[in-house]
Short mmCIF file of N, CA and C in Angstrom, two decimals:
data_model
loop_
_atom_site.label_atom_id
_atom_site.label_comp_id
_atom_site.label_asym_id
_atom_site.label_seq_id
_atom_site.Cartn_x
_atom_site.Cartn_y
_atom_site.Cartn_z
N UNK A 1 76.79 119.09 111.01
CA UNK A 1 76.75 117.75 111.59
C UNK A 1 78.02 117.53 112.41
N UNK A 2 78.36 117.20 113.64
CA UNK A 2 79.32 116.67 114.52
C UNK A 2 79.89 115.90 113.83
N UNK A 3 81.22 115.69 114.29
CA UNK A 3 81.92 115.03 113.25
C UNK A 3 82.88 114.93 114.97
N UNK A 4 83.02 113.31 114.95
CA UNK A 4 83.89 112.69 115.67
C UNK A 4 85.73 111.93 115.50
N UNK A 5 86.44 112.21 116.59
CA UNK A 5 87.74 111.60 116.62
C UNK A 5 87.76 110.27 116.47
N UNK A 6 88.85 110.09 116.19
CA UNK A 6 89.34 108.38 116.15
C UNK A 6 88.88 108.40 117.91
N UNK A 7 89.58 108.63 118.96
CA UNK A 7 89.24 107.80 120.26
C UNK A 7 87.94 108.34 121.02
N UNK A 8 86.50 109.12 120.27
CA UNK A 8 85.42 109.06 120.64
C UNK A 8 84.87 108.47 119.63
N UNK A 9 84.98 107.60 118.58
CA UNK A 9 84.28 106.42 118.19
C UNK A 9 84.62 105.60 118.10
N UNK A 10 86.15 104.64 119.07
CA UNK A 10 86.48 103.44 119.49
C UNK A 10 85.47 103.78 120.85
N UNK A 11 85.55 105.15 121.53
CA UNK A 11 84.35 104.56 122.87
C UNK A 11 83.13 104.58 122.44
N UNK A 12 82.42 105.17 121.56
CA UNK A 12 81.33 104.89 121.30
C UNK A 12 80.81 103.34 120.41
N UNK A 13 81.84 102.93 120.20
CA UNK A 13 81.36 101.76 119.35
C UNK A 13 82.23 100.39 119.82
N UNK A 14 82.93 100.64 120.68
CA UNK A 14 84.01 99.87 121.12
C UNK A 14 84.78 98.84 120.21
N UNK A 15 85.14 99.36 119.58
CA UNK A 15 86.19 99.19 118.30
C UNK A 15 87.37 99.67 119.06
N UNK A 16 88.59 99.04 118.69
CA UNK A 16 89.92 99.84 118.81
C UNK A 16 90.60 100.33 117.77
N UNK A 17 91.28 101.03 117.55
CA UNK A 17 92.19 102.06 116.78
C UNK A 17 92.24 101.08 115.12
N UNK A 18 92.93 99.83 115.82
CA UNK A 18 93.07 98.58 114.90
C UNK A 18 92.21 98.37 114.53
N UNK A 19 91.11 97.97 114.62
CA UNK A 19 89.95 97.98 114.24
C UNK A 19 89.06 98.87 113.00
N UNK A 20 89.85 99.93 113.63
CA UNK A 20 88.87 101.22 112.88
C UNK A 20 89.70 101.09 111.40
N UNK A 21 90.99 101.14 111.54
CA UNK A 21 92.15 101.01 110.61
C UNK A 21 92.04 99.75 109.59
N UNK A 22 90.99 98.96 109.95
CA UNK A 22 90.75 97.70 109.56
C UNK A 22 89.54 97.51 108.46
N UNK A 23 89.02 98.79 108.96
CA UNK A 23 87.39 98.55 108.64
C UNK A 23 87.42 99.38 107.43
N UNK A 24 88.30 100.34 107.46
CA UNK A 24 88.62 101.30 106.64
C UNK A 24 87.73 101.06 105.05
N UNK A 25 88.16 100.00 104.57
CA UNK A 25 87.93 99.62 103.49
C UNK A 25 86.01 99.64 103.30
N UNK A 26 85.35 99.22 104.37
CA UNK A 26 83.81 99.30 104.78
C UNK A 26 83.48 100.59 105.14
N UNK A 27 83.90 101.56 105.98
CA UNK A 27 83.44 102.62 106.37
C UNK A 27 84.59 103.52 106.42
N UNK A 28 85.10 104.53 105.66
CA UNK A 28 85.74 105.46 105.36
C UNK A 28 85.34 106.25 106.27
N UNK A 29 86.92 107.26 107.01
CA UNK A 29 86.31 108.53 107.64
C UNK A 29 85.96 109.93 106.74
N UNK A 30 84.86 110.06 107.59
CA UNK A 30 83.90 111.42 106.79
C UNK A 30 84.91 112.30 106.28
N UNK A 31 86.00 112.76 107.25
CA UNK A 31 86.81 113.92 106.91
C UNK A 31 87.42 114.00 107.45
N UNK A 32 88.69 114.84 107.18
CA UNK A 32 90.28 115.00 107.88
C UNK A 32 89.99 116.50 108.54
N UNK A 33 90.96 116.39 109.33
CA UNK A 33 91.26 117.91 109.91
C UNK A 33 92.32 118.25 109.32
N UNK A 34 92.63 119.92 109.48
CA UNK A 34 93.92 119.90 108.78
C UNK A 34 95.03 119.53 109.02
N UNK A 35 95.01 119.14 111.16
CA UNK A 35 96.32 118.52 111.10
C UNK A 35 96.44 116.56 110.14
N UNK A 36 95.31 116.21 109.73
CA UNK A 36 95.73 114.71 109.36
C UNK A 36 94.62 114.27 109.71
N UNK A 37 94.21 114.67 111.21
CA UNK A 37 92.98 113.55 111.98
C UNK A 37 91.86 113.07 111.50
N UNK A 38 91.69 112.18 111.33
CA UNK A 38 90.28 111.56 110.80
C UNK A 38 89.43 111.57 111.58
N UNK A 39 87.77 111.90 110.72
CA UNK A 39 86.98 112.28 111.45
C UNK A 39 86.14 111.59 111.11
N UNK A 40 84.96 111.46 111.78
CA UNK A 40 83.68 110.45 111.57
C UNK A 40 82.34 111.17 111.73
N UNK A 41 81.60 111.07 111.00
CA UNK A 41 80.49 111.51 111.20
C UNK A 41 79.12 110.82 111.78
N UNK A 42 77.70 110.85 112.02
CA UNK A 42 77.38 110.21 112.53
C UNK A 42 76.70 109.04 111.52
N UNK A 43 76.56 109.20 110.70
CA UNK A 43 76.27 108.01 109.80
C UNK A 43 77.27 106.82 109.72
N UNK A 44 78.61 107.60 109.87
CA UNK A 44 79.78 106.62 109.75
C UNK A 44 79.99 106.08 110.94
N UNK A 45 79.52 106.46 111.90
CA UNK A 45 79.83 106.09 113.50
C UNK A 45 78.58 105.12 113.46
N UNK A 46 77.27 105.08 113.02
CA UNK A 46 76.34 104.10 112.85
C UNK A 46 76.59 102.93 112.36
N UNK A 47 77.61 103.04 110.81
CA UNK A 47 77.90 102.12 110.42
C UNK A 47 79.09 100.76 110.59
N UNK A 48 79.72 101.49 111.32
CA UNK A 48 80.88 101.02 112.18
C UNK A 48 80.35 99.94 113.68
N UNK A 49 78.89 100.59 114.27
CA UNK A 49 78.35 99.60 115.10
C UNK A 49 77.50 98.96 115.08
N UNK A 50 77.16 98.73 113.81
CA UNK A 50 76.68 97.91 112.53
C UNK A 50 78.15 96.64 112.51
N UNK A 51 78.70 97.37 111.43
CA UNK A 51 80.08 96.25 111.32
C UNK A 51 80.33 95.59 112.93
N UNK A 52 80.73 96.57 114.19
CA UNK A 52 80.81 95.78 115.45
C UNK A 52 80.06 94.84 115.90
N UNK A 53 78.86 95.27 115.30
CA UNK A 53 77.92 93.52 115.89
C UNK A 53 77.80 92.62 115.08
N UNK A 54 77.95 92.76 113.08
CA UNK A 54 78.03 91.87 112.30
C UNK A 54 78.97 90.74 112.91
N UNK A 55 80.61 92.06 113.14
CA UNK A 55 81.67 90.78 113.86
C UNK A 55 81.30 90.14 115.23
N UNK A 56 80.82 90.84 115.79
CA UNK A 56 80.44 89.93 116.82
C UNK A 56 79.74 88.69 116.62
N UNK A 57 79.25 88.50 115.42
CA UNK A 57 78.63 87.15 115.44
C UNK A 57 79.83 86.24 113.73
N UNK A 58 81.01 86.90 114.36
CA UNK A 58 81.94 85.86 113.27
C UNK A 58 81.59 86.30 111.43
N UNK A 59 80.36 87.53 111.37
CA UNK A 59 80.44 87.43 110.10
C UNK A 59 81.52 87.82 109.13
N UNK A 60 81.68 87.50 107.92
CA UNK A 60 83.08 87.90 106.92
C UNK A 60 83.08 89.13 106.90
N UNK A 61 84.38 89.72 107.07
CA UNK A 61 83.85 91.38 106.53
C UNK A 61 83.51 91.42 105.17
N UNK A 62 83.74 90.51 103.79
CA UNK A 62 83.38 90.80 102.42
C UNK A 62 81.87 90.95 102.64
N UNK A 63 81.25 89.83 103.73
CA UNK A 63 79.92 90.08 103.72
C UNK A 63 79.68 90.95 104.09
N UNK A 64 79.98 91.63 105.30
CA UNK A 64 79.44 92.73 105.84
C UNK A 64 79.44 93.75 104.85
N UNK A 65 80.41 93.90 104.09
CA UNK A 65 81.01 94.95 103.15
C UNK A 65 79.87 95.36 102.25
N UNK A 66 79.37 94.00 101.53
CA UNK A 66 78.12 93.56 100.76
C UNK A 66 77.10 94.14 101.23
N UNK A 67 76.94 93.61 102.67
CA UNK A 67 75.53 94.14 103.30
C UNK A 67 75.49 95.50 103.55
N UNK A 68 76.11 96.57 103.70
CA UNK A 68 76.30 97.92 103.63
C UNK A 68 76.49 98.56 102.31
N UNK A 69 76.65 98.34 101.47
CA UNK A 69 77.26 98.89 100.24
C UNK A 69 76.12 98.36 99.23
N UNK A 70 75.64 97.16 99.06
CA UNK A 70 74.25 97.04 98.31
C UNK A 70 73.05 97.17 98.64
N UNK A 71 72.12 98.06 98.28
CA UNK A 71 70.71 97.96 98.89
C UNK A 71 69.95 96.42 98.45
N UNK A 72 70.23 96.01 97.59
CA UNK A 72 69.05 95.20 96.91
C UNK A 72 69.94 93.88 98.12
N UNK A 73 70.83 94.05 98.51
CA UNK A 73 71.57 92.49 99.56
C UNK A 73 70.61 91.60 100.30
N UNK A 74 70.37 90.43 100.33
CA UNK A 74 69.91 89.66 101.08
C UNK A 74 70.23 89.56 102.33
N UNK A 75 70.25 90.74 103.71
CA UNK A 75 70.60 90.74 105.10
C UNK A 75 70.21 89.81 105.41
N UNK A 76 68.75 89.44 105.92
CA UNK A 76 67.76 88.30 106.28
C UNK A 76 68.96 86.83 105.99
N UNK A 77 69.10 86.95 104.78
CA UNK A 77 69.82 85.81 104.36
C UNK A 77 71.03 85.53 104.73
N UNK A 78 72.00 86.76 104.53
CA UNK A 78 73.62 86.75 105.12
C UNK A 78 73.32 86.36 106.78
N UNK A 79 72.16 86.72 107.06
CA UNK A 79 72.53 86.60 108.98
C UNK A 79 72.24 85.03 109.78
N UNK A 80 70.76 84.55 108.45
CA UNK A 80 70.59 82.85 108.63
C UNK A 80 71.81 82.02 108.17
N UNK A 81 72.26 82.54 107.12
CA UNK A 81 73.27 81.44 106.53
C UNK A 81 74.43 81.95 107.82
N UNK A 82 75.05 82.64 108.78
CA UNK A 82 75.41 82.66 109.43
C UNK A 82 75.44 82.11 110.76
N UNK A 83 74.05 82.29 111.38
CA UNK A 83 73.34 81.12 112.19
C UNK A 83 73.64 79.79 112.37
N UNK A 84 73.68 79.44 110.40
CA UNK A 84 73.94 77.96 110.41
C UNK A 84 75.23 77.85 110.42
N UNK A 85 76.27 78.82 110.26
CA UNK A 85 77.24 78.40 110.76
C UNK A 85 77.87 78.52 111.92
N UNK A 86 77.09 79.16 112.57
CA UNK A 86 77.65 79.68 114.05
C UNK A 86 77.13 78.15 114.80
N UNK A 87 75.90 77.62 114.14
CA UNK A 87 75.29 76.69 115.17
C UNK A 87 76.46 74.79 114.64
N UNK A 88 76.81 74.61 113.69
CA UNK A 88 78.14 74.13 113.18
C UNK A 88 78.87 74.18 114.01
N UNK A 89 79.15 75.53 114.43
CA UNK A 89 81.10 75.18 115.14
C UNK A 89 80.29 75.24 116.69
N UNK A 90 78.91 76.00 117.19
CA UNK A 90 79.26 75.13 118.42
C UNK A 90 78.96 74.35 118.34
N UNK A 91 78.15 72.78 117.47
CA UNK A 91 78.42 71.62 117.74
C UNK A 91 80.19 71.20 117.79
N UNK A 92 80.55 71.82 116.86
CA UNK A 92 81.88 71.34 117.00
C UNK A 92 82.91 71.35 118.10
N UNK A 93 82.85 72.95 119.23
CA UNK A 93 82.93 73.22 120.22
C UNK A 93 82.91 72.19 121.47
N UNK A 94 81.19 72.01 121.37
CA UNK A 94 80.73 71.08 122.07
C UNK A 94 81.67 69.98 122.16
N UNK A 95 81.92 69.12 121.01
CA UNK A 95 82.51 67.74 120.77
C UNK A 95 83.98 68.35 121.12
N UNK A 96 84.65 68.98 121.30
CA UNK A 96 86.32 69.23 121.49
C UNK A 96 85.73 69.86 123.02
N UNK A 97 84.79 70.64 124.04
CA UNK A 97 84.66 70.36 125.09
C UNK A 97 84.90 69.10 125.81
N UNK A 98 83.89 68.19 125.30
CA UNK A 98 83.86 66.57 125.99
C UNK A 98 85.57 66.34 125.79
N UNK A 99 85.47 66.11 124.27
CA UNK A 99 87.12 65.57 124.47
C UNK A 99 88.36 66.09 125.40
N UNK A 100 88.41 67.40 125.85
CA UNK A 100 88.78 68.10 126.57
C UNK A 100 89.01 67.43 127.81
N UNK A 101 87.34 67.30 128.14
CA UNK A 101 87.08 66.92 129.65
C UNK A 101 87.42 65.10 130.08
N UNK A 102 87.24 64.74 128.96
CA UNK A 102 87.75 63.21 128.68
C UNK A 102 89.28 63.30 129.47
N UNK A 103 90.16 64.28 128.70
CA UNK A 103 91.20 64.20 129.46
C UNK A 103 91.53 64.25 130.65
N UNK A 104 90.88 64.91 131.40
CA UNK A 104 90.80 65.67 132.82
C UNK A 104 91.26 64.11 133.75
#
């Protein structure tokens, strides 16, 4: 199985270094080389652009963590109860727009 570098799966998943270093705790690299380098495989490179679009929509990483790591997890559920909060702050958005523009 191919087994990828740290800077061909920040381009494949567009994650940065920080990122990857971040996630660590959610998706471990597959394997080291012998100089040190961490490597990724392609399951782990799947799961990583998985986590990239969870965050893209503001979710927690504990959740995300959850949603990868338990099969029996309520996804369906972690992604509505998310919804409702994504749809929350842009009302809230909204209302600090106007006020914004109030100033103008």
């Amino acid at each position: 199985m191919k087994r990828y570098k740290v800077k061909e799966v920040c381009e494949m998943t567009g994650l940065t270094r920080k990122q990857l270093y971040d996630y660590q705790n959610i998706v471990n690299p597959s394997s080291f080389e012998k100089s040190g380098y961490k490597l990724y495989d392609e399951p782990a490179v799947e799961r990583l652009i998985l986590v990239a679009n969870y965050r893209k929509i503001l979710m927690p990483l504990k959740t995300i963590k959850d949603i990868l790591n338990e099969k029996e997890y309520d996804v369906i559920g972690a992604i509505t109860m998310q919804i409702e909060a994504l749809a929350v702050r842009k009302e809230e958005l909204g209302i600090m727009i106007e006020l914004a523009e109030s100033l103008i």
